[in-house]
PDB file of C-alpha atoms in Angstrom:
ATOM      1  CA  UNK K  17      14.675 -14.779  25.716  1.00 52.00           C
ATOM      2  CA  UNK K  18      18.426 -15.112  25.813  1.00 53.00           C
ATOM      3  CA  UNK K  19      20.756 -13.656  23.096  1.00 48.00           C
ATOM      4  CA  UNK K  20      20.340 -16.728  21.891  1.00 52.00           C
ATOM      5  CA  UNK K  21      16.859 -16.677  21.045  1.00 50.00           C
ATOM      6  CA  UNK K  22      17.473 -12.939  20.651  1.00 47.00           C
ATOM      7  CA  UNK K  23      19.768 -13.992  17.504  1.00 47.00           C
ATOM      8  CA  UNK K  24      17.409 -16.799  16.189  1.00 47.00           C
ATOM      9  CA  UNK K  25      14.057 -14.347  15.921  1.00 45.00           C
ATOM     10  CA  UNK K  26      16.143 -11.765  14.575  1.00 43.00           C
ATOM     11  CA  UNK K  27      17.818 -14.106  11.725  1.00 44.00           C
ATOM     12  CA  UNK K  28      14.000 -15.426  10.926  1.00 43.00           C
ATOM     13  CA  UNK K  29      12.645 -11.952  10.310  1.00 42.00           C
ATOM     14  CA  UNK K  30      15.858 -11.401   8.510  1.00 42.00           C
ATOM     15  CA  UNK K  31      14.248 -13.986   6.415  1.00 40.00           C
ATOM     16  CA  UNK K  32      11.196 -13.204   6.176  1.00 40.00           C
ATOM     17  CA  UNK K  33      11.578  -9.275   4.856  1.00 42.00           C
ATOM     18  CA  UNK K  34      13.845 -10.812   2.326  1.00 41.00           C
ATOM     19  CA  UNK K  35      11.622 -13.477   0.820  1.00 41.00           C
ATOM     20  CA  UNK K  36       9.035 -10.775   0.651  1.00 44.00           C
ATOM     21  CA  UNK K  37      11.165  -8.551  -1.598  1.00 48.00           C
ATOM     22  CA  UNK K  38      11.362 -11.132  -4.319  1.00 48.00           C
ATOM     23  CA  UNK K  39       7.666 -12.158  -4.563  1.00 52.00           C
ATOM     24  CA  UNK K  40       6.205  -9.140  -6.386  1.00 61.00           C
ATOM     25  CA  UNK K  41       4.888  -7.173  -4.143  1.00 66.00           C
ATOM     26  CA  UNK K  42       2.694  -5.122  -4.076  1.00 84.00           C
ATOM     27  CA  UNK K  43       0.290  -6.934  -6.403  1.00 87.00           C
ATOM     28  CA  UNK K  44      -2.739  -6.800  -8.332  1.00 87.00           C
ATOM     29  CA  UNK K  45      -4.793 -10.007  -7.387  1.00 89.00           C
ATOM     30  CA  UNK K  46      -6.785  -9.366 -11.023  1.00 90.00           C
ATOM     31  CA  UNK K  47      -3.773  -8.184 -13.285  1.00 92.00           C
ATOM     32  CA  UNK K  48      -4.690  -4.929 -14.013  1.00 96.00           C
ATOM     33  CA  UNK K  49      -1.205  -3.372 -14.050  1.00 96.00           C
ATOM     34  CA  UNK K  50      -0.348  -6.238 -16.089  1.00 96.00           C
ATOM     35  CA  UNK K  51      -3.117  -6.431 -18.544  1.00 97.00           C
ATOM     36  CA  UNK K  52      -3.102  -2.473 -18.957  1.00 97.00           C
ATOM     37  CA  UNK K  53       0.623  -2.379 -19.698  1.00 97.00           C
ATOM     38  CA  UNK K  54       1.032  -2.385 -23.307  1.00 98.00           C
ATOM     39  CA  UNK K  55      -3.064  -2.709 -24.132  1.00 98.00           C
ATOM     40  CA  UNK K  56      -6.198  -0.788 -23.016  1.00 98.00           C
ATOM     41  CA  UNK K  57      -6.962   1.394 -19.737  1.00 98.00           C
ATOM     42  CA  UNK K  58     -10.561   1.692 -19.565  1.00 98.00           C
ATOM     43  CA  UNK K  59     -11.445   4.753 -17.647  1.00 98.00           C
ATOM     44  CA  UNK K  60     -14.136   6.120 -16.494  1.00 98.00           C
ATOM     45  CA  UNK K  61     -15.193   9.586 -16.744  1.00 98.00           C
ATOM     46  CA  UNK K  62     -17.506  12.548 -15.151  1.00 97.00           C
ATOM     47  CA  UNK K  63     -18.628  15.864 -16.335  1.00 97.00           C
ATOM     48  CA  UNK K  64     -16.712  17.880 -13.990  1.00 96.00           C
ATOM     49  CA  UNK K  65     -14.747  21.103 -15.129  1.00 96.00           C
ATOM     50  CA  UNK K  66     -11.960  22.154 -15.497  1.00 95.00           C
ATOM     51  CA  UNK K  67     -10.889  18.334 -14.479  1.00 96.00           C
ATOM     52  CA  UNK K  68     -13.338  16.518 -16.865  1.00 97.00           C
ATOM     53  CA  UNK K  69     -15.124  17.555 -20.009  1.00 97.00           C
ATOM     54  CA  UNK K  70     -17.279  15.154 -21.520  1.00 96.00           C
ATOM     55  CA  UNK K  71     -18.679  16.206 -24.593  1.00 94.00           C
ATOM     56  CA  UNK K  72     -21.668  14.524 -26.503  1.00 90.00           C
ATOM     57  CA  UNK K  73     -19.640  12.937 -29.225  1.00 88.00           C
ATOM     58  CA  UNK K  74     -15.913  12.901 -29.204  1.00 87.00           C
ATOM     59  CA  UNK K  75     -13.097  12.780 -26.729  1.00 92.00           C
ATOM     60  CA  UNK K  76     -13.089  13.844 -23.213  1.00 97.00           C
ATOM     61  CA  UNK K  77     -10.914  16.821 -22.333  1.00 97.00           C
ATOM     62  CA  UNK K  78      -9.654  18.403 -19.120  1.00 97.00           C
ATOM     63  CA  UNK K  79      -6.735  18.697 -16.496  1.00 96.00           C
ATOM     64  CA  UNK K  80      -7.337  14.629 -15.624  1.00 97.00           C
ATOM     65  CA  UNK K  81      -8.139  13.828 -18.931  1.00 98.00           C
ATOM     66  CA  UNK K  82      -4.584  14.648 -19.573  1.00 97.00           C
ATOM     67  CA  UNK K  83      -3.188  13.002 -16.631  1.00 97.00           C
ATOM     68  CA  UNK K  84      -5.141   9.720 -17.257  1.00 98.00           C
ATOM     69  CA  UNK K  85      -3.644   9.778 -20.921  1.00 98.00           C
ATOM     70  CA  UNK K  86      -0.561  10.816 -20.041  1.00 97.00           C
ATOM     71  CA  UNK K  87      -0.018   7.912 -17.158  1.00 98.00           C
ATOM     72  CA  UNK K  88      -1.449   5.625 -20.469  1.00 98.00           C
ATOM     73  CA  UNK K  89       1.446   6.642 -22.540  1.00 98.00           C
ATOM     74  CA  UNK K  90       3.448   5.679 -19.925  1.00 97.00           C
ATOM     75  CA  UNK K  91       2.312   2.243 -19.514  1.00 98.00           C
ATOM     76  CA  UNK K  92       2.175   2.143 -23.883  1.00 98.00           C
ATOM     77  CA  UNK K  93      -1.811   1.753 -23.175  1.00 98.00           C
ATOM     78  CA  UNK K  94      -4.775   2.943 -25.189  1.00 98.00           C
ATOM     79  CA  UNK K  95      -7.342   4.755 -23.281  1.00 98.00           C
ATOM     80  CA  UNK K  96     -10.451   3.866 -23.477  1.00 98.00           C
ATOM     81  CA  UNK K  97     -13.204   6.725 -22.106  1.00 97.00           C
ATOM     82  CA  UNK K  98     -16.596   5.414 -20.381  1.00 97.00           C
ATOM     83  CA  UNK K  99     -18.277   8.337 -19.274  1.00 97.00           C
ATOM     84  CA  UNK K 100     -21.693   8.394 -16.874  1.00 96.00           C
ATOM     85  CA  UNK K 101     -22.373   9.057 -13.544  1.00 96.00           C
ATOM     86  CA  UNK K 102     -20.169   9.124 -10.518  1.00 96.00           C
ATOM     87  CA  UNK K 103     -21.728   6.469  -8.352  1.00 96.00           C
ATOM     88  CA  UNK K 104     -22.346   4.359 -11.648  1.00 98.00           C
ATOM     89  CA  UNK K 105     -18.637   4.442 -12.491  1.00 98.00           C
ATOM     90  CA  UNK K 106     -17.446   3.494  -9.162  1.00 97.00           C
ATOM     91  CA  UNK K 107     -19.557   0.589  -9.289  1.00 97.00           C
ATOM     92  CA  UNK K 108     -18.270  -0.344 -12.688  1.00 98.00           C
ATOM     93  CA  UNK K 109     -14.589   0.062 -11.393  1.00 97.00           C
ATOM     94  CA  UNK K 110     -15.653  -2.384  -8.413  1.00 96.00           C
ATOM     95  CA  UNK K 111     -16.858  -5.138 -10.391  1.00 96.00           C
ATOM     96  CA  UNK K 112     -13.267  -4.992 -12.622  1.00 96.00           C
ATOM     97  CA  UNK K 113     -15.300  -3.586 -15.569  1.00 98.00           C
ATOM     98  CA  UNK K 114     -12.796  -0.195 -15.445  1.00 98.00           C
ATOM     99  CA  UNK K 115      -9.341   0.529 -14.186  1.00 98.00           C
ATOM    100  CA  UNK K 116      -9.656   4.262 -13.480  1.00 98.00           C
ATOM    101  CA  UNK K 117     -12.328   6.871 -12.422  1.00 98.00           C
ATOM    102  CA  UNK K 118     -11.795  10.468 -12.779  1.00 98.00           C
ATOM    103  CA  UNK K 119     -14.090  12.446 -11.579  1.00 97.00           C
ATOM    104  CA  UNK K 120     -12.994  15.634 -10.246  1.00 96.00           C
ATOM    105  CA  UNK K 121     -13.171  14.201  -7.222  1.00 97.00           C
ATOM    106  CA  UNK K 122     -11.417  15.311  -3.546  1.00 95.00           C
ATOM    107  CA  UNK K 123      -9.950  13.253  -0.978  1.00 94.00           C
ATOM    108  CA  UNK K 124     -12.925  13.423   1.150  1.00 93.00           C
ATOM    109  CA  UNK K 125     -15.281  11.665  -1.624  1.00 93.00           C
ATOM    110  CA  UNK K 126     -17.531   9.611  -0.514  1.00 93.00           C
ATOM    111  CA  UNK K 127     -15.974   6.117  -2.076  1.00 94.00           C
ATOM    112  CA  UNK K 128     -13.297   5.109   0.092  1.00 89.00           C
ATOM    113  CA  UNK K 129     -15.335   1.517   0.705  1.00 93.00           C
ATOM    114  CA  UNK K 130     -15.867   1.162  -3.316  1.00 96.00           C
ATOM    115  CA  UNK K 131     -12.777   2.562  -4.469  1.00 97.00           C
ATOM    116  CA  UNK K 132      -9.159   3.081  -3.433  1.00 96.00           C
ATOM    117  CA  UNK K 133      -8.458   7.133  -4.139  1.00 97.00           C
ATOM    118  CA  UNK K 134      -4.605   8.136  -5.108  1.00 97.00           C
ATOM    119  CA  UNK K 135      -2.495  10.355  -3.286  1.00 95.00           C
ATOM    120  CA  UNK K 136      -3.393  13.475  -3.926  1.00 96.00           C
ATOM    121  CA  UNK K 137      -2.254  15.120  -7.446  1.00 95.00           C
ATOM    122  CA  UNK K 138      -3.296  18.774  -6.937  1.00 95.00           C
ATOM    123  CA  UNK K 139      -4.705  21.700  -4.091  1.00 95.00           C
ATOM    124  CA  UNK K 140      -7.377  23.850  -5.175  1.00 93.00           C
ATOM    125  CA  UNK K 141      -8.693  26.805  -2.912  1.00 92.00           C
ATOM    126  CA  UNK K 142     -12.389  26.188  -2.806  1.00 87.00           C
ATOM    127  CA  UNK K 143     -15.119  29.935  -2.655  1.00 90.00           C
ATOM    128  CA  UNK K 144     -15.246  29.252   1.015  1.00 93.00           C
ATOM    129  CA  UNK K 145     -11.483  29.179   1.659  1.00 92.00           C
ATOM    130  CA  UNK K 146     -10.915  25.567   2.118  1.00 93.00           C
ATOM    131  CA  UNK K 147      -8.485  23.811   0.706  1.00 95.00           C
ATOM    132  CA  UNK K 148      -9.258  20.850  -1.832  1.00 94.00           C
ATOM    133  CA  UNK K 149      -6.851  17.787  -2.418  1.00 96.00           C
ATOM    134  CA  UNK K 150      -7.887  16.487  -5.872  1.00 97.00           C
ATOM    135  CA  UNK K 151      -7.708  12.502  -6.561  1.00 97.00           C
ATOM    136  CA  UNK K 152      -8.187   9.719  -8.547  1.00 98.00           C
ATOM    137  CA  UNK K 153     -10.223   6.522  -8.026  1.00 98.00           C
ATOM    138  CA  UNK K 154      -8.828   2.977  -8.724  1.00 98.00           C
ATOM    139  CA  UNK K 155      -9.923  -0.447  -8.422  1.00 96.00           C
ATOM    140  CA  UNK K 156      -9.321  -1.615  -4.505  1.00 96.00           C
ATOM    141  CA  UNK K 157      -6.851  -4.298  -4.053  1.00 94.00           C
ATOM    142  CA  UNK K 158      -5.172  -3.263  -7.018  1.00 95.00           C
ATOM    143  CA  UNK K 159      -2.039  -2.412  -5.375  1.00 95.00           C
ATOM    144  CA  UNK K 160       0.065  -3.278  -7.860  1.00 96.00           C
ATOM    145  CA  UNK K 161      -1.297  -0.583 -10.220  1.00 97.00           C
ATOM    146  CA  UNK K 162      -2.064   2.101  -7.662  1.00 96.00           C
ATOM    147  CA  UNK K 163       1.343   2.299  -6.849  1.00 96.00           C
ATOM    148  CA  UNK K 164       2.134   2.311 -10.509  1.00 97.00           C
ATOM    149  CA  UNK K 165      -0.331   5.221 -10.996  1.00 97.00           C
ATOM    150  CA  UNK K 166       0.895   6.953  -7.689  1.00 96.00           C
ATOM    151  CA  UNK K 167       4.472   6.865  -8.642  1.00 96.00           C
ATOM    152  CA  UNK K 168       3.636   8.554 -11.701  1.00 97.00           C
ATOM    153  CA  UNK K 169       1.747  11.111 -10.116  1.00 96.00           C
ATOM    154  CA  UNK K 170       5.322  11.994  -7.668  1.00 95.00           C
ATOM    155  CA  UNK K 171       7.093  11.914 -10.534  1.00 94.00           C
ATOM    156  CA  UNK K 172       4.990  14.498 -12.248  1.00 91.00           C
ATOM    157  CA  UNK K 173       4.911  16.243  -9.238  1.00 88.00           C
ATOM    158  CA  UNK K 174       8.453  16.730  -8.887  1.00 89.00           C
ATOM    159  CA  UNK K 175       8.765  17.676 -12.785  1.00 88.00           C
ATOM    160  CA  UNK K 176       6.691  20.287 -11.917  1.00 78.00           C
TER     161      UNK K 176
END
C-alpha cells in the first residue's frame, strides 16, 4: 500500500472511532440504565454476612446492602430487595426480571456465563490466607449500566 492508500485507511478509521463516540456507547440493549435512572432497581439479595443480611421481615442490611443503595441514590432510584437463593437470583437477573445480585460473592463465582460480575469493590483475607476480591453480579449485555455501576464503585474507591 502506498502512502496513498496509507493516508486513505488511516482517514477511514479516523472515521470510524469518531462516529462511534457519538452513538452511545456502551449500551444497554434492554434499557436498564435508562429505566433504573430516576425509578426502581430491583435487586436481588443473599443471606451472606457481613455483605448481606436478610432478615425475615424488613429490610436487608450489610456492607453491599449499602453499596447497592448507595449506587441507587445515585441514579435517584428506589431499591427494590428480592431476596432467595443464589442460583435462583442469577437466573432471575438473566431473564431481565432484576438489575443487580449481591451476594457476597468473589470474583471466582461460579456465574460468569449467567451474569456479568463488576470489578472488584473490596479484598478480604480468607482463614486459609487467600485473598478474596468481592463483586457484584449484573445483567450480561448490560453494558451501559455496568459501567455506570463500575464507575461508581472507582469513585468510591478513590473517596476512600
Amino acid at each position: 500500500m502506498g502512502l496513498r492508500g496509507g493516508r486513505w485507511a488511516a482517514g477511514a478509521l479516523a472515521v470510524v472511532l469518531l462516529a462511534g463516540c457519538g452513538s452511545g456507547f456502551p449500551r444497554d440493549p434492554e434499557g436498564t440504565l435508562e429505566r433504573v435512572r430516576g425509578g426502581e432497581l430491583r435487586a436481588g439479595v443473599v443471606e451472606s454476612p457481613p455483605w448481606t443480611e436478610v432478615p425475615d421481615s424488613g429490610r436487608p442490611s450489610g456492607i453491599e446492602v449499602d453499596l447497592v443503595e448507595d449506587f441507587a441514590r445515585r441514579l435517584d432510584a428506589e431499591v427494590v430487595w428480592v431476596p432467595g437463593s443464589e442460583s435462583h437470583l442469577i437466573r432471575s437477573l438473566e431473564s431481565g426480571e432484576l438489575d443487580v445480585v449481591a451476594a457476597g460473592l468473589t470474583e471466582t463465582a461460579p456465574w460468569e456465563k449467567h451474569a456479568a460480575l463488576t470489578r472488584p469493590y473490596a479484598e478480604i483475607a480468607t482463614p486459609d490466607g487467600r485473598t478474596e476480591k468481592m463483586v457484584l453480579a449484573t445483567r450480561l449485555g448490560e453494558n451501559g449500566f455496568l459501567t455506570e455501576l463500575e464507575t461508581f464503585l472507582v469513585e468510591r474507591e478513590e473517596r476512600s
